[in-house]
């Protein structure tokens, strides 16, 4: 459902990165139905120590930004719409601070 909404709103997006849990039928469905490429970023369990996995850091960084806000640290919300709003608010605050710092407007 999320990919279908993404395609409907932003028709120029053609590549989506996904976690290893989304491998399988979703990749072929997105390719045939939505004409969208879903690239699964796999992690390797056989490595020891810290290794950067390509594109996975983007998701982890975003989760860290959201977790800076106290209400997003725990799951207090009961309705999915409230939870979604509590994700939008920290991201709006984060992105508006970043835009204000640039001064390119």
Short mmCIF file of C-alpha atoms in Angstrom, two decimals:
data_model
loop_
_atom_site.label_atom_id
_atom_site.label_comp_id
_atom_site.label_asym_id
_atom_site.label_seq_id
_atom_site.Cartn_x
_atom_site.Cartn_y
_atom_site.Cartn_z
CA UNK A 1 0.00 0.00 0.00
CA UNK A 2 2.82 2.41 0.82
CA UNK A 3 4.52 1.87 -2.53
CA UNK A 4 1.24 2.34 -4.39
CA UNK A 5 0.63 5.64 -2.56
CA UNK A 6 4.21 6.69 -3.25
CA UNK A 7 3.78 5.97 -6.95
CA UNK A 8 0.48 7.89 -7.05
CA UNK A 9 1.91 11.00 -5.39
CA UNK A 10 5.45 11.04 -6.77
CA UNK A 11 5.49 9.48 -10.22
CA UNK A 12 9.17 10.36 -10.83
CA UNK A 13 10.50 8.06 -8.08
CA UNK A 14 11.70 4.89 -9.73
CA UNK A 15 14.08 3.34 -7.16
CA UNK A 16 13.27 2.35 -3.58
CA UNK A 17 15.72 0.81 -1.11
CA UNK A 18 14.27 -1.79 1.25
CA UNK A 19 15.44 -3.94 4.14
CA UNK A 20 16.15 -7.63 3.67
CA UNK A 21 12.78 -8.55 5.15
CA UNK A 22 11.05 -7.18 2.05
CA UNK A 23 12.80 -9.48 -0.41
CA UNK A 24 10.59 -11.81 -2.40
CA UNK A 25 7.22 -11.14 -3.97
CA UNK A 26 7.28 -7.40 -3.21
CA UNK A 27 10.20 -6.83 -5.57
CA UNK A 28 8.50 -8.54 -8.51
CA UNK A 29 5.12 -6.96 -7.73
CA UNK A 30 6.61 -3.46 -7.62
CA UNK A 31 8.41 -4.07 -10.90
CA UNK A 32 5.40 -5.43 -12.79
CA UNK A 33 2.53 -3.41 -11.31
CA UNK A 34 4.15 -0.10 -10.37
CA UNK A 35 7.13 -0.05 -12.77
CA UNK A 36 9.32 0.68 -9.75
CA UNK A 37 12.63 -0.93 -8.85
CA UNK A 38 12.89 -2.14 -5.25
CA UNK A 39 16.52 -2.75 -4.37
CA UNK A 40 16.94 -4.90 -1.26
CA UNK A 41 19.90 -3.94 0.93
CA UNK A 42 21.14 -7.13 2.57
CA UNK A 43 23.33 -7.22 5.64
CA UNK A 44 25.91 -9.92 6.09
CA UNK A 45 26.04 -11.81 9.39
CA UNK A 46 29.43 -13.41 8.77
CA UNK A 47 31.40 -10.16 9.25
CA UNK A 48 32.84 -9.24 12.62
CA UNK A 49 33.08 -5.66 13.80
CA UNK A 50 31.55 -2.59 12.23
CA UNK A 51 31.11 -2.43 8.46
CA UNK A 52 29.09 0.13 6.54
CA UNK A 53 26.33 -1.47 4.47
CA UNK A 54 25.52 0.66 1.42
CA UNK A 55 22.37 2.84 1.80
CA UNK A 56 21.42 1.25 5.14
CA UNK A 57 22.95 4.17 7.02
CA UNK A 58 20.27 6.47 5.57
CA UNK A 59 17.52 4.61 7.41
CA UNK A 60 19.50 4.30 10.63
CA UNK A 61 20.33 8.02 10.58
CA UNK A 62 16.68 8.92 10.07
CA UNK A 63 15.63 6.72 13.00
CA UNK A 64 18.23 8.49 15.13
CA UNK A 65 16.80 11.90 14.18
CA UNK A 66 13.29 10.77 15.08
CA UNK A 67 14.46 9.25 18.38
CA UNK A 68 15.81 12.61 19.54
CA UNK A 69 12.21 13.62 20.25
CA UNK A 70 10.93 12.27 23.55
CA UNK A 71 7.48 11.22 22.40
CA UNK A 72 8.93 9.07 19.61
CA UNK A 73 11.20 7.05 21.88
CA UNK A 74 8.33 4.91 23.20
CA UNK A 75 5.19 3.75 21.48
CA UNK A 76 2.59 5.81 23.33
CA UNK A 77 0.11 6.16 20.48
CA UNK A 78 -2.88 3.83 20.10
CA UNK A 79 -4.08 4.86 16.64
CA UNK A 80 -1.91 4.56 13.52
CA UNK A 81 -2.89 8.09 12.46
CA UNK A 82 -1.57 9.50 15.74
CA UNK A 83 1.63 7.53 15.37
CA UNK A 84 2.05 8.85 11.84
CA UNK A 85 1.55 12.42 13.08
CA UNK A 86 4.20 11.89 15.76
CA UNK A 87 6.63 10.88 13.00
CA UNK A 88 5.74 13.87 10.82
CA UNK A 89 6.30 16.43 13.58
CA UNK A 90 9.96 15.54 14.36
CA UNK A 91 10.80 15.26 10.66
CA UNK A 92 9.25 18.68 9.96
CA UNK A 93 11.23 20.15 12.84
CA UNK A 94 14.46 18.50 11.68
CA UNK A 95 14.09 19.52 8.05
CA UNK A 96 13.00 23.10 8.85
CA UNK A 97 16.08 23.54 11.05
CA UNK A 98 18.28 22.25 8.23
CA UNK A 99 16.66 24.60 5.72
CA UNK A 100 16.99 27.55 8.07
CA UNK A 101 20.71 26.90 8.45
CA UNK A 102 21.41 27.05 4.74
CA UNK A 103 20.05 30.54 4.10
CA UNK A 104 19.63 29.77 0.37
CA UNK A 105 16.10 31.17 0.16
#
